[in-house]
């Protein structure tokens, strides 16, 4: 029984959250399955949960312990939540990476930046090209999304065909890149699909999705009617949108200037990979500043309110010689991702102070989603008719809703959050193992586990401030009465008007000589006694119990 | 010319943000105007901007310096962003407070909690009752909003009538409290309105507002069709909604249990003030736990995802003996305020893990806004036909849009953000003075200015972590080679695998003996030299430059 082959699916990131996608498929005897990895994405930290952290990466301990069993890493598309962790994680996986051209350009850069050989990334053609990876045969089936060359993976296994949707929508006219191809999907479905692992992002959106091709007309009208400078922001990776925006500019006699490193990099990758053709010539910011504002259109980074992006810089004042003013128009051709609302509003308010006309997606004309809405999810279910549907790419509520939808349509729907290993090869799919998976924080150049306490400690500092106390125990093991106190993140003066650090020093000077030798000799006991005094003073003076760190310098005789 | 009387308006909070409302009107010779204050509200801090802060209060330095000129404080309604700062600020203002009964109950509690005499709060009747306050005659004109007894202020001055809208919507059937009364507003407008200071929250919402009375039917249907326990959350102060929810429960054979202190307090205030009648009997959580779940309805606090509220507690597990499970229904009869999306999603995901059916406002049936949408703002403009319209209660983008709307309709629209004093008595309204106003943070029991650097320091600690270094300079002014290092919020081990604190101590031990006397004697220079070493070690070991605090214990010969 134990050497029976089985087909397994294990999400390590992206199932239970939107972001940080990383999924594993395996086939073989239990505990000796050969593995493939689908996507190595990042999530983005915020002040609320991960202050100071640079990136959030999936916890791949499970995979790294089984690195010798990995046959390949497949990247579905070039969004950061699918490819962003490749460079950071590859050193522990060391398997060949497969991606289509546009995606591979980004994957290679990630590898190079991390000091790995970019030639570990193999450029792959679309369906019906096949990559053999141990017991798996994998094909990249083009899907429409908000970035070129996004692909679902068609994974053939000895237990049947598995389709991993990646991020997708149904768009028959996506402006740039491959339209949704019902004929291809009909072929893929023809011999039966064992399991469909499917994007759940928009399962709560009940109206049919809209096509990218619905945007050029309203955006063109907006630009035609604009008086001053026009600035537009969107995700840099949305090459189709960049083209629509740029075309709207040139059609109305405007010269295009791209601002933001990601913006220029994405257009270059689009041209290099061949997916982007006919993009208008652009000018540098220096050249742009010489052009009358009514003949200029900027396409800029920062649609999510990022403080360091071009849109934020423009909202604050002059940036690279360009400055917005009354009568200019700023278009957010983008959705605000939950959590970014305040940052986006900050920029919009700063622009409003300058008298800039702000246009955003609330009107419903200037942005379409890159994910399949519920009716389109259902359309895809109906084409593939899988036996098993496993929702991914969603928070728990999305996974659950999508699984319920699947059940209601006669499929076997399974909710499998990060760490839940599902066996796909039995009579009915079931969770056969559960592996605790956390998240890994890239903090500077250090990798810190989400449960290590490091970041939690930083949050405590932010919430409570910190009092630092330096004590001296002399060569005779006597504690000095004098101690030294420093405050960080606390008011200097208490409610009685006295200096807070001095008050703490005075109260400690009263305490220290009274401590018995047992307390003085024991770091923990000494610290506890000192903390109690510090917290008492602070509670009475500022109504707050700060963090306290005690450093005891024990002088050695000699 | 200087002793010419003038009528002025000065927003100190709420104009340039949503929250923290505080407005001043004045009449008299320049610099000697008699003043009234409208509202003393708070805003709520978040980890992103004000970690650890308890409340954000308006900066009332300008007012406090002129406290002898304040004739009265008028509170339009009992929402925290209008009354929440009263107790904290009143000690610096010391003027009589006026409010209607329901509002006064809350205002009195704020005064008591802060140790002030609650009888400073005077209960006032609605229009046409008049309070004389120096040169002002003030009337509380009932408006519909999402809390009982919300009122606009009709302020008669020697320069004409000013209407301060407070928060309002146009609802002819608000379920609880006074419906919009066009006849009263016709009377108020009859003799002309000099200036209308008007709520701008929903100026971007282009559809007509919906009435509270549209909710009982869909909410009743939802409860009728629910199988297990029903839990509903909304703002506790929305008494009408509480009644609608509770009525829907009892009509479907469910007993009502209120969870959350604010919930019980608000219902009590509603009954005490007489605005709430016929609210069903409720049971305690202990009693509720004995009732079959299909006969129970909980109405709970925490619609904004607050971690300590009842909804969060229920999402985490058993709370006061009550536990949700598969098949129960949880209704968010509320809007998620921008910035709270992630907190609300956290609760919804935890509920989804329990198998609870989640229903929220996205369907558009179970919540209506308490603020006037654009068409209703226009209706109010058309009734009052003011010469001047000054938008308030909005971020800058709302104020600007509302002022543009006013201009387009032939009114004099003025954008006046916090600190901009507008003279209303000249030929045309204009900003005549600008006073820098900040925000005041209540941090524990201390008041901290937003620009004092205290909170900024806490954010730096959260972003960068902190290294503490204790140095000793002995009685001979010689620095000891040994030093002591503690880390907070940083990984203990660097990328080379060595203990980070020990590495710093070693590198400092190499540095310290080499320092010249001039550096050792000068705290700043010594600190600078130490910081340089600490940051070098950290950059190389963890790729991060932490905060560094150096404490030098200088031992005195003695």
JSON list of N, CA and C in Angstrom, two decimals, chain B residues 18 88 106 142 181 191 216 223 228 336 353 388 401 416 425 429 467 472 489 511 525 543 545:
[
{"chain": "B", "resi": 18, "resn": "UNK", "atom": "N", "xyz": [-11.68, 63.29, 6.88]},
{"chain": "B", "resi": 18, "resn": "UNK", "atom": "CA", "xyz": [-12.99, 62.91, 7.41]},
{"chain": "B", "resi": 18, "resn": "UNK", "atom": "C", "xyz": [-12.75, 62.44, 8.84]},
{"chain": "B", "resi": 88, "resn": "UNK", "atom": "N", "xyz": [-11.52, 65.63, 26.63]},
{"chain": "B", "resi": 88, "resn": "UNK", "atom": "CA", "xyz": [-10.09, 65.88, 26.57]},
{"chain": "B", "resi": 88, "resn": "UNK", "atom": "C", "xyz": [-9.74, 67.35, 26.37]},
{"chain": "B", "resi": 106, "resn": "UNK", "atom": "N", "xyz": [-24.30, 61.55, 25.82]},
{"chain": "B", "resi": 106, "resn": "UNK", "atom": "CA", "xyz": [-22.93, 61.13, 25.48]},
{"chain": "B", "resi": 106, "resn": "UNK", "atom": "C", "xyz": [-21.92, 62.21, 25.87]},
{"chain": "B", "resi": 142, "resn": "UNK", "atom": "N", "xyz": [-33.30, 69.81, 13.28]},
{"chain": "B", "resi": 142, "resn": "UNK", "atom": "CA", "xyz": [-33.16, 68.37, 13.09]},
{"chain": "B", "resi": 142, "resn": "UNK", "atom": "C", "xyz": [-32.84, 68.00, 11.63]},
{"chain": "B", "resi": 181, "resn": "UNK", "atom": "N", "xyz": [-37.49, 67.51, 6.89]},
{"chain": "B", "resi": 181, "resn": "UNK", "atom": "CA", "xyz": [-38.69, 68.35, 6.98]},
{"chain": "B", "resi": 181, "resn": "UNK", "atom": "C", "xyz": [-38.55, 69.55, 6.04]},
{"chain": "B", "resi": 191, "resn": "UNK", "atom": "N", "xyz": [-35.70, 83.96, 4.75]},
{"chain": "B", "resi": 191, "resn": "UNK", "atom": "CA", "xyz": [-35.16, 85.32, 4.79]},
{"chain": "B", "resi": 191, "resn": "UNK", "atom": "C", "xyz": [-33.74, 85.41, 4.26]},
{"chain": "B", "resi": 216, "resn": "UNK", "atom": "N", "xyz": [-35.72, 47.47, 6.14]},
{"chain": "B", "resi": 216, "resn": "UNK", "atom": "CA", "xyz": [-36.43, 46.41, 6.88]},
{"chain": "B", "resi": 216, "resn": "UNK", "atom": "C", "xyz": [-36.86, 45.24, 6.02]},
{"chain": "B", "resi": 223, "resn": "UNK", "atom": "N", "xyz": [-33.26, 37.36, 7.31]},
{"chain": "B", "resi": 223, "resn": "UNK", "atom": "CA", "xyz": [-33.38, 36.66, 8.59]},
{"chain": "B", "resi": 223, "resn": "UNK", "atom": "C", "xyz": [-34.38, 35.51, 8.46]},
{"chain": "B", "resi": 228, "resn": "UNK", "atom": "N", "xyz": [-29.35, 28.82, 10.72]},
{"chain": "B", "resi": 228, "resn": "UNK", "atom": "CA", "xyz": [-28.75, 28.71, 12.05]},
{"chain": "B", "resi": 228, "resn": "UNK", "atom": "C", "xyz": [-28.88, 30.01, 12.84]},
{"chain": "B", "resi": 336, "resn": "UNK", "atom": "N", "xyz": [-17.68, 49.56, 4.99]},
{"chain": "B", "resi": 336, "resn": "UNK", "atom": "CA", "xyz": [-16.31, 49.51, 5.51]},
{"chain": "B", "resi": 336, "resn": "UNK", "atom": "C", "xyz": [-15.64, 50.84, 5.22]},
{"chain": "B", "resi": 353, "resn": "UNK", "atom": "N", "xyz": [-13.83, 30.34, 7.51]},
{"chain": "B", "resi": 353, "resn": "UNK", "atom": "CA", "xyz": [-13.19, 29.08, 7.95]},
{"chain": "B", "resi": 353, "resn": "UNK", "atom": "C", "xyz": [-14.13, 28.27, 8.82]},
{"chain": "B", "resi": 388, "resn": "UNK", "atom": "N", "xyz": [-22.98, 82.00, -0.05]},
{"chain": "B", "resi": 388, "resn": "UNK", "atom": "CA", "xyz": [-21.66, 81.38, 0.06]},
{"chain": "B", "resi": 388, "resn": "UNK", "atom": "C", "xyz": [-21.84, 79.91, 0.43]},
{"chain": "B", "resi": 401, "resn": "UNK", "atom": "N", "xyz": [-14.27, 69.33, -4.87]},
{"chain": "B", "resi": 401, "resn": "UNK", "atom": "CA", "xyz": [-15.35, 68.95, -5.78]},
{"chain": "B", "resi": 401, "resn": "UNK", "atom": "C", "xyz": [-16.66, 69.65, -5.38]},
{"chain": "B", "resi": 416, "resn": "UNK", "atom": "N", "xyz": [-11.88, 75.84, 2.14]},
{"chain": "B", "resi": 416, "resn": "UNK", "atom": "CA", "xyz": [-11.16, 76.30, 3.34]},
{"chain": "B", "resi": 416, "resn": "UNK", "atom": "C", "xyz": [-10.78, 75.07, 4.15]},
{"chain": "B", "resi": 425, "resn": "UNK", "atom": "N", "xyz": [-18.15, 88.18, 5.99]},
{"chain": "B", "resi": 425, "resn": "UNK", "atom": "CA", "xyz": [-18.92, 89.42, 6.06]},
{"chain": "B", "resi": 425, "resn": "UNK", "atom": "C", "xyz": [-18.55, 90.44, 5.00]},
{"chain": "B", "resi": 429, "resn": "UNK", "atom": "N", "xyz": [-16.54, 86.24, 0.02]},
{"chain": "B", "resi": 429, "resn": "UNK", "atom": "CA", "xyz": [-15.84, 85.51, 1.08]},
{"chain": "B", "resi": 429, "resn": "UNK", "atom": "C", "xyz": [-14.38, 85.34, 0.69]},
{"chain": "B", "resi": 467, "resn": "UNK", "atom": "N", "xyz": [19.40, 49.10, 18.07]},
{"chain": "B", "resi": 467, "resn": "UNK", "atom": "CA", "xyz": [20.54, 48.53, 18.78]},
{"chain": "B", "resi": 467, "resn": "UNK", "atom": "C", "xyz": [20.88, 49.47, 19.94]},
{"chain": "B", "resi": 472, "resn": "UNK", "atom": "N", "xyz": [31.08, 52.54, 29.05]},
{"chain": "B", "resi": 472, "resn": "UNK", "atom": "CA", "xyz": [31.49, 53.07, 30.36]},
{"chain": "B", "resi": 472, "resn": "UNK", "atom": "C", "xyz": [32.77, 53.86, 30.19]},
{"chain": "B", "resi": 489, "resn": "UNK", "atom": "N", "xyz": [13.99, 43.98, 17.99]},
{"chain": "B", "resi": 489, "resn": "UNK", "atom": "CA", "xyz": [13.38, 43.97, 16.65]},
{"chain": "B", "resi": 489, "resn": "UNK", "atom": "C", "xyz": [14.35, 43.67, 15.54]},
{"chain": "B", "resi": 511, "resn": "UNK", "atom": "N", "xyz": [37.31, 49.15, 18.27]},
{"chain": "B", "resi": 511, "resn": "UNK", "atom": "CA", "xyz": [37.28, 50.61, 18.02]},
{"chain": "B", "resi": 511, "resn": "UNK", "atom": "C", "xyz": [37.60, 51.42, 19.27]},
{"chain": "B", "resi": 525, "resn": "UNK", "atom": "N", "xyz": [30.20, 63.07, 19.56]},
{"chain": "B", "resi": 525, "resn": "UNK", "atom": "CA", "xyz": [31.24, 62.46, 18.72]},
{"chain": "B", "resi": 525, "resn": "UNK", "atom": "C", "xyz": [31.38, 60.98, 19.00]},
{"chain": "B", "resi": 543, "resn": "UNK", "atom": "N", "xyz": [21.93, 43.44, 6.25]},
{"chain": "B", "resi": 543, "resn": "UNK", "atom": "CA", "xyz": [21.48, 44.30, 5.15]},
{"chain": "B", "resi": 543, "resn": "UNK", "atom": "C", "xyz": [20.55, 45.41, 5.59]},
{"chain": "B", "resi": 545, "resn": "UNK", "atom": "N", "xyz": [20.16, 49.12, 8.20]},
{"chain": "B", "resi": 545, "resn": "UNK", "atom": "CA", "xyz": [20.76, 50.11, 9.11]},
{"chain": "B", "resi": 545, "resn": "UNK", "atom": "C", "xyz": [19.78, 50.39, 10.23]}
]
